[in-house]
Every structure is written in C-alpha cells, then in structure tokens.
Short mmCIF file of C-alpha atoms in Angstrom, two decimals:
data_model
loop_
_atom_site.label_atom_id
_atom_site.label_comp_id
_atom_site.label_asym_id
_atom_site.label_seq_id
_atom_site.Cartn_x
_atom_site.Cartn_y
_atom_site.Cartn_z
CA MET A 5 17.92 13.24 17.16
CA ASP A 6 20.94 14.88 14.67
CA CYS A 7 23.09 13.21 16.94
CA ASP A 8 21.59 9.69 16.87
CA ARG A 9 21.51 10.07 12.88
CA THR A 10 25.34 10.75 13.19
CA LYS A 11 26.00 7.97 14.89
CA LEU A 12 23.99 5.77 13.24
CA THR A 13 25.37 6.52 10.14
CA MET A 14 29.16 6.34 11.73
CA GLN A 15 28.03 3.19 12.86
CA LEU A 16 26.87 1.78 9.20
CA LYS A 17 29.97 3.53 7.49
CA LYS A 18 32.31 1.11 9.82
CA CYS A 19 29.97 -1.68 8.89
CA LEU A 20 30.70 -1.00 5.38
CA LEU A 21 34.05 -0.47 5.45
CA SER A 22 34.23 -3.80 7.51
CA PHE A 23 32.63 -5.69 5.11
CA ALA A 24 34.30 -4.36 2.07
CA LEU A 25 38.13 -4.97 4.07
CA LEU A 26 36.63 -9.06 4.32
CA VAL A 27 35.22 -9.34 0.97
CA ALA A 28 39.24 -8.41 -0.62
CA PHE A 29 40.89 -10.36 2.02
CA ILE A 30 38.72 -13.41 0.71
CA VAL A 31 39.66 -12.39 -2.60
CA GLY A 32 43.26 -11.82 -1.10
CA GLY A 33 43.11 -15.46 -0.90
CA CYS A 34 42.52 -17.14 -4.04
CA THR A 35 44.44 -19.87 -5.43
CA SER A 36 45.30 -19.76 -9.39
CA ASN A 37 42.09 -20.58 -10.85
CA GLY A 38 40.10 -18.44 -7.67
CA THR A 39 39.26 -21.37 -5.35
CA ALA A 40 40.89 -23.64 -3.22
CA THR A 41 42.20 -26.67 -6.02
CA GLU A 42 42.66 -29.12 -3.34
CA THR A 43 41.09 -28.84 -0.09
CA SER A 44 40.84 -31.65 3.14
CA THR A 45 36.95 -31.80 4.75
CA PRO A 46 37.61 -33.98 7.92
CA ALA A 47 34.31 -32.91 9.94
CA SER A 48 36.02 -33.05 13.67
CA VAL A 49 38.67 -34.70 15.60
CA THR A 50 38.37 -37.91 17.52
CA GLU A 51 40.61 -37.05 19.97
CA THR A 52 40.21 -35.51 22.95
CA THR A 53 43.59 -33.57 22.68
CA SER A 54 44.66 -30.40 21.87
CA VAL A 55 46.43 -32.71 19.24
CA PRO A 56 44.76 -34.18 16.59
CA THR A 57 46.54 -37.21 16.56
CA GLU A 58 43.46 -39.19 15.46
CA VAL A 59 41.44 -37.50 12.75
CA SER A 60 38.84 -38.79 10.29
CA SER A 61 41.20 -37.64 6.94
CA PRO A 62 43.70 -39.74 5.82
CA GLN A 63 45.11 -36.61 4.24
CA MET A 64 44.93 -34.51 7.39
CA LYS A 65 46.73 -37.04 9.31
CA ASP A 66 49.18 -36.99 7.15
CA LEU A 67 50.08 -33.15 7.61
CA PRO A 68 52.84 -31.45 10.27
CA VAL A 69 51.75 -31.10 13.35
CA LEU A 70 53.23 -28.63 15.92
CA GLU A 71 53.19 -30.01 19.77
CA GLY A 72 53.40 -27.38 21.46
CA LYS A 73 55.30 -23.83 20.94
CA ALA A 74 57.98 -23.04 18.63
CA THR A 75 59.94 -19.28 17.98
CA VAL A 76 60.19 -18.58 14.41
CA VAL A 77 62.55 -15.24 13.52
CA MET A 78 61.66 -13.51 10.11
CA THR A 79 63.90 -10.72 8.92
CA VAL A 80 62.56 -8.23 6.82
CA ASN A 81 64.52 -5.01 5.56
CA GLY A 82 67.16 -6.55 7.61
CA ALA A 83 64.92 -6.55 10.91
CA PRO A 84 63.94 -9.15 12.81
CA ILE A 85 60.01 -10.02 13.44
CA THR A 86 59.54 -13.00 16.37
CA ILE A 87 56.40 -14.79 16.40
CA GLU A 88 55.48 -16.96 18.74
CA VAL A 89 53.64 -19.82 16.76
CA ASP A 90 50.90 -21.67 19.15
CA GLY A 91 50.67 -25.11 18.12
CA THR A 92 48.92 -25.96 21.66
CA ASN A 93 45.82 -24.25 20.31
CA ALA A 94 46.27 -24.44 16.68
CA PRO A 95 48.75 -27.45 15.86
CA ILE A 96 48.05 -28.60 12.03
CA THR A 97 47.98 -24.74 11.02
CA ALA A 98 50.88 -24.29 13.64
CA GLY A 99 52.40 -27.04 12.22
CA ASN A 100 52.51 -26.32 8.41
CA PHE A 101 53.89 -22.78 8.83
CA VAL A 102 56.77 -24.00 10.62
CA ASP A 103 57.44 -26.91 8.19
CA LEU A 104 57.31 -24.19 5.35
CA VAL A 105 59.61 -21.84 7.69
CA GLN A 106 62.11 -25.17 7.74
CA ARG A 107 62.16 -25.66 4.45
CA GLY A 108 63.07 -22.72 3.53
CA VAL A 109 59.54 -21.69 1.42
CA TYR A 110 59.39 -18.11 2.90
CA ASP A 111 62.83 -16.61 2.27
CA GLY A 112 62.99 -14.58 -0.82
CA LEU A 113 59.09 -14.29 -0.78
CA VAL A 114 56.94 -10.62 -1.71
CA PHE A 115 54.84 -9.13 0.34
CA HIS A 116 52.18 -8.72 -2.00
CA ARG A 117 49.14 -7.11 -0.25
CA VAL A 118 49.55 -4.41 1.99
CA VAL A 119 46.60 -2.34 3.32
CA ARG A 120 46.99 0.34 5.50
CA THR A 121 44.11 2.47 4.19
CA PRO A 122 41.58 4.17 4.87
CA GLU A 123 42.05 2.21 8.18
CA PRO A 124 45.15 -0.44 9.21
CA PHE A 125 44.22 -3.95 8.02
CA VAL A 126 47.00 -6.83 7.08
CA VAL A 127 50.06 -6.95 5.71
CA GLN A 128 49.86 -10.43 3.75
CA GLY A 129 52.90 -12.53 2.09
CA GLY A 130 54.08 -16.25 1.28
CA ASP A 131 52.63 -16.78 -2.68
CA PRO A 132 55.74 -18.77 -3.58
CA GLN A 133 55.53 -17.60 -7.44
CA SER A 134 56.89 -14.15 -5.50
CA LYS A 135 60.29 -15.21 -5.35
CA ASP A 136 60.39 -15.25 -9.16
CA PRO A 137 60.72 -11.41 -10.00
CA LYS A 138 59.23 -12.35 -13.60
CA VAL A 139 56.07 -12.91 -12.62
CA PRO A 140 53.53 -10.28 -12.92
CA PRO A 141 52.31 -8.50 -9.58
CA GLN A 142 48.56 -8.66 -10.56
CA LEU A 143 49.03 -12.57 -10.36
CA LEU A 144 50.98 -12.83 -7.01
CA GLY A 145 48.01 -14.18 -4.23
CA THR A 146 46.92 -17.00 -6.13
CA SER A 147 49.17 -19.49 -5.65
CA GLY A 148 50.40 -21.75 -2.42
CA PHE A 149 52.88 -24.70 -1.59
CA LYS A 150 53.35 -27.07 -3.65
CA ASP A 151 54.05 -30.62 -2.10
CA PRO A 152 57.40 -32.25 -4.05
CA LYS A 153 56.11 -35.42 -2.67
CA THR A 154 52.76 -35.19 -4.71
CA GLY A 155 53.77 -32.48 -6.62
CA ARG A 156 50.25 -30.65 -5.61
CA GLU A 157 49.34 -27.57 -3.40
CA ARG A 158 49.03 -28.62 0.00
CA THR A 159 46.13 -27.23 1.35
CA ILE A 160 45.19 -27.06 5.08
CA PRO A 161 41.91 -27.75 6.84
CA LEU A 162 40.52 -24.09 8.61
CA GLU A 163 41.37 -24.68 12.24
CA ILE A 164 39.67 -22.57 14.93
CA LYS A 165 39.66 -23.18 18.81
CA PRO A 166 36.83 -22.06 20.90
CA GLU A 167 37.60 -20.32 24.00
CA GLY A 168 37.61 -22.99 26.43
CA ALA A 169 37.43 -26.19 24.31
CA LYS A 170 39.79 -29.14 24.39
CA THR A 171 39.75 -29.12 20.32
CA PRO A 172 39.68 -26.72 17.73
CA LEU A 173 36.59 -27.04 15.05
CA TYR A 174 37.68 -27.82 11.68
CA SER A 175 36.50 -26.91 8.20
CA GLN A 176 34.00 -25.04 9.35
CA THR A 177 33.28 -21.51 10.24
CA PHE A 178 31.69 -20.03 13.72
CA GLU A 179 29.01 -18.58 12.18
CA SER A 180 28.01 -21.67 10.37
CA GLU A 181 28.18 -23.90 13.09
CA GLY A 182 26.76 -21.41 15.70
CA VAL A 183 29.41 -21.04 17.78
CA SER A 184 29.12 -17.91 20.18
CA SER A 185 32.36 -17.99 22.06
CA PRO A 186 35.18 -16.33 21.10
CA PRO A 187 37.96 -18.03 19.83
CA GLN A 188 41.08 -19.00 22.21
CA LEU A 189 43.35 -17.06 18.93
CA ARG A 190 41.92 -13.74 18.12
CA HIS A 191 42.62 -11.05 15.29
CA THR A 192 44.23 -8.40 17.92
CA ARG A 193 47.48 -6.07 16.36
CA GLY A 194 50.54 -8.25 15.83
CA ALA A 195 48.16 -11.52 15.35
CA VAL A 196 49.91 -14.09 12.80
CA ALA A 197 47.02 -16.16 10.61
CA MET A 198 46.28 -17.65 7.47
CA ALA A 199 44.67 -16.55 4.35
CA ARG A 200 42.55 -18.50 2.53
CA SER A 201 39.46 -18.03 -0.43
CA GLN A 202 36.04 -18.74 -0.04
CA SER A 203 36.73 -22.43 0.75
CA PRO A 204 37.68 -23.18 4.59
CA ASP A 205 39.95 -25.29 3.28
CA SER A 206 41.76 -23.39 0.90
CA ALA A 207 44.87 -22.31 3.15
CA SER A 208 48.49 -23.12 1.80
CA SER A 209 51.47 -21.01 2.76
CA GLN A 210 50.26 -17.32 2.70
CA PHE A 211 49.86 -15.77 6.03
CA TYR A 212 49.10 -12.43 7.05
CA PHE A 213 49.88 -10.21 10.47
CA THR A 214 47.19 -8.00 11.56
CA LEU A 215 47.59 -4.16 11.71
CA THR A 216 45.19 -3.49 14.30
CA ASP A 217 42.25 -5.38 16.22
CA LEU A 218 40.27 -7.26 13.60
CA ALA A 219 37.82 -8.94 15.59
CA PHE A 220 35.78 -9.04 12.96
CA LEU A 221 37.88 -11.96 11.32
CA ASP A 222 37.69 -13.72 14.36
CA GLY A 223 35.75 -17.59 13.64
CA SER A 224 36.31 -16.89 9.92
CA TYR A 225 39.93 -17.27 9.89
CA ALA A 226 42.57 -19.01 11.53
CA VAL A 227 45.49 -17.13 13.66
CA PHE A 228 48.38 -19.57 14.84
CA GLY A 229 50.47 -17.15 17.03
CA TYR A 230 51.77 -13.80 17.63
CA VAL A 231 54.46 -11.14 16.88
CA THR A 232 55.94 -11.04 20.14
CA ASN A 233 58.73 -8.63 19.57
CA GLY A 234 59.65 -6.38 15.97
CA MET A 235 55.73 -4.81 15.58
CA ASP A 236 57.79 -1.56 14.44
CA VAL A 237 59.17 -3.58 11.62
CA VAL A 238 55.78 -5.24 10.42
CA ASP A 239 54.78 -1.62 10.62
CA LYS A 240 57.00 -0.24 7.81
CA ILE A 241 57.09 -2.89 5.34
CA GLN A 242 55.83 -1.92 1.81
CA GLN A 243 54.31 -3.78 -0.57
CA GLY A 244 57.03 -5.26 -2.26
CA ASP A 245 59.58 -6.07 0.38
CA ARG A 246 61.13 -9.37 0.54
CA ILE A 247 61.54 -11.68 3.48
CA GLU A 248 65.00 -12.10 3.71
CA THR A 249 64.92 -15.35 5.52
CA ALA A 250 62.60 -17.02 8.12
CA LYS A 251 64.26 -19.14 10.84
CA VAL A 252 62.83 -21.33 13.66
CA THR A 253 65.21 -20.27 16.99
CA GLN A 254 62.97 -22.26 19.26
CA GLY A 255 60.84 -25.50 19.11
CA ALA A 256 61.96 -27.63 16.34
CA GLU A 257 61.57 -30.36 17.88
CA ASN A 258 58.02 -30.08 18.36
CA LEU A 259 57.63 -30.47 15.18
CA ARG A 260 56.54 -34.20 13.30
CA ASN A 261 55.38 -35.34 9.86
CA GLY A 262 57.77 -32.14 8.53
CA GLY A 263 59.71 -32.74 5.87
CA LYS A 264 62.31 -31.45 3.44
#
C-alpha cells in the first residue's frame, strides 16, 4: 500500500512539473502584448503533396517554403551546432527558419531563456530585439521578426504532420483536433522547434533546442529539425550567450519565396 502511494505521489509530481514547464513555455513565447498580434488562420492544405503549394490563405501562400532539407550551422561560443532542417515534413516552418538564417536575422541574438532545473527542458532564443544590449532582459522573448516588406511582424501557422499523413495539420493542435497518432517530427533530445504564444499561429522567429525528450510538447509545438552535431555545445549554452553566426551550408536552393 505504501509502495502504491509512493508511486502515485511520484507520478503526480511529474505531471505537475510537466504542466508548470508547459505554462512557463507558453508565456516565454509571447509577443510584446502577451498574444500574437498578427496571425494567419488557414484551416488546411488543399494539395495532397507534402509541400503546400495551394492553400486557403493568400498570406500563407507568400510565406517561405523549404522543399526538401537544408543544413544550418550555428556558431555559439566559438563552436558549431549543425542543424538538419526538415522541409519535407514541415515545409513552412522550416522555410521560415532558413529564410531568417539567410537574412542574417539570428546573427548576434541572445539565448534569453535556458531551463535546466529542476529538470532539463529547453534553450530558447531568436528574439530580434535581443541584438540591442540596451533592451532590458525582462523584455526579451516578447518580439518576432518584422518583415521589411510589410513593416509588421511575420507569423507562421502552427504546422505539425501526423505520422503517416500526406500533409501537415495547420493552425490546430493534435489535442484540439482529436489526433491520436504521434507527430512525424517529435520532441526528442536535440529537436529544434518554434516557440509561440497561446495562439497556434503566433510563431515568428523564436526557436528552442530541447535538452531532453519532451513528449508532452508533441502535437502542440512545431518541430522542424534536429541537431545532428554539436549537442554538447547546446548543453553548455547559458542564458545571455549569443549566436555569433548562423549560415545555410547545404540546401539553400530548396528555399522558395525567400527574401533579403
């Protein structure tokens, strides 16, 4: 009986910890007013191919798309982190990231959020205002990439492909749509995914590395790639460390709708 109680207590503590981390994670992805200010809300992709060439929203059609895969090398503290970006399974999310890398958006940005205790969680960065050392640390994590063409923050739809599906699910979490299968791209250690606010379509430029397997985030946040080399570098990142450079070393030709 005591053994059963101990097991139940441990399970409850684990659930509470996961919930607390999730709540903190959602808050960490907010825009300046705490919610997404610009969203796109396409319900689905009309094509049955993995690349959404025809979609229900004109705004979504204009977003960068990665057709296939690309390799990004990010340098932090003088050491490289190699990321395989998967446009086959997350074409818009991967395209957005590769486009921002090519624009030089990530160069000089700070990792403003690092959570390793009480358990390993994430290393998060990508807030454009973190390039300015005069911006107070408490404001970091509240902005995204401002598209020079529109003068507004560019956001992308939540994009998660169920395992075995032909196309991703857009603008909906698996829970809200009753999807029971796991995602094709999961939150295993070394996953790279987009941070967002409570609105599904609020991701912009902020991303995170997972420091351990985080299955409870699967189906709610969009993974778009994995660290293939340099996870030891990620493990050493501290809050306040900067991305020195981020470069596309392979697959740049797979990007369409990109810009400078």
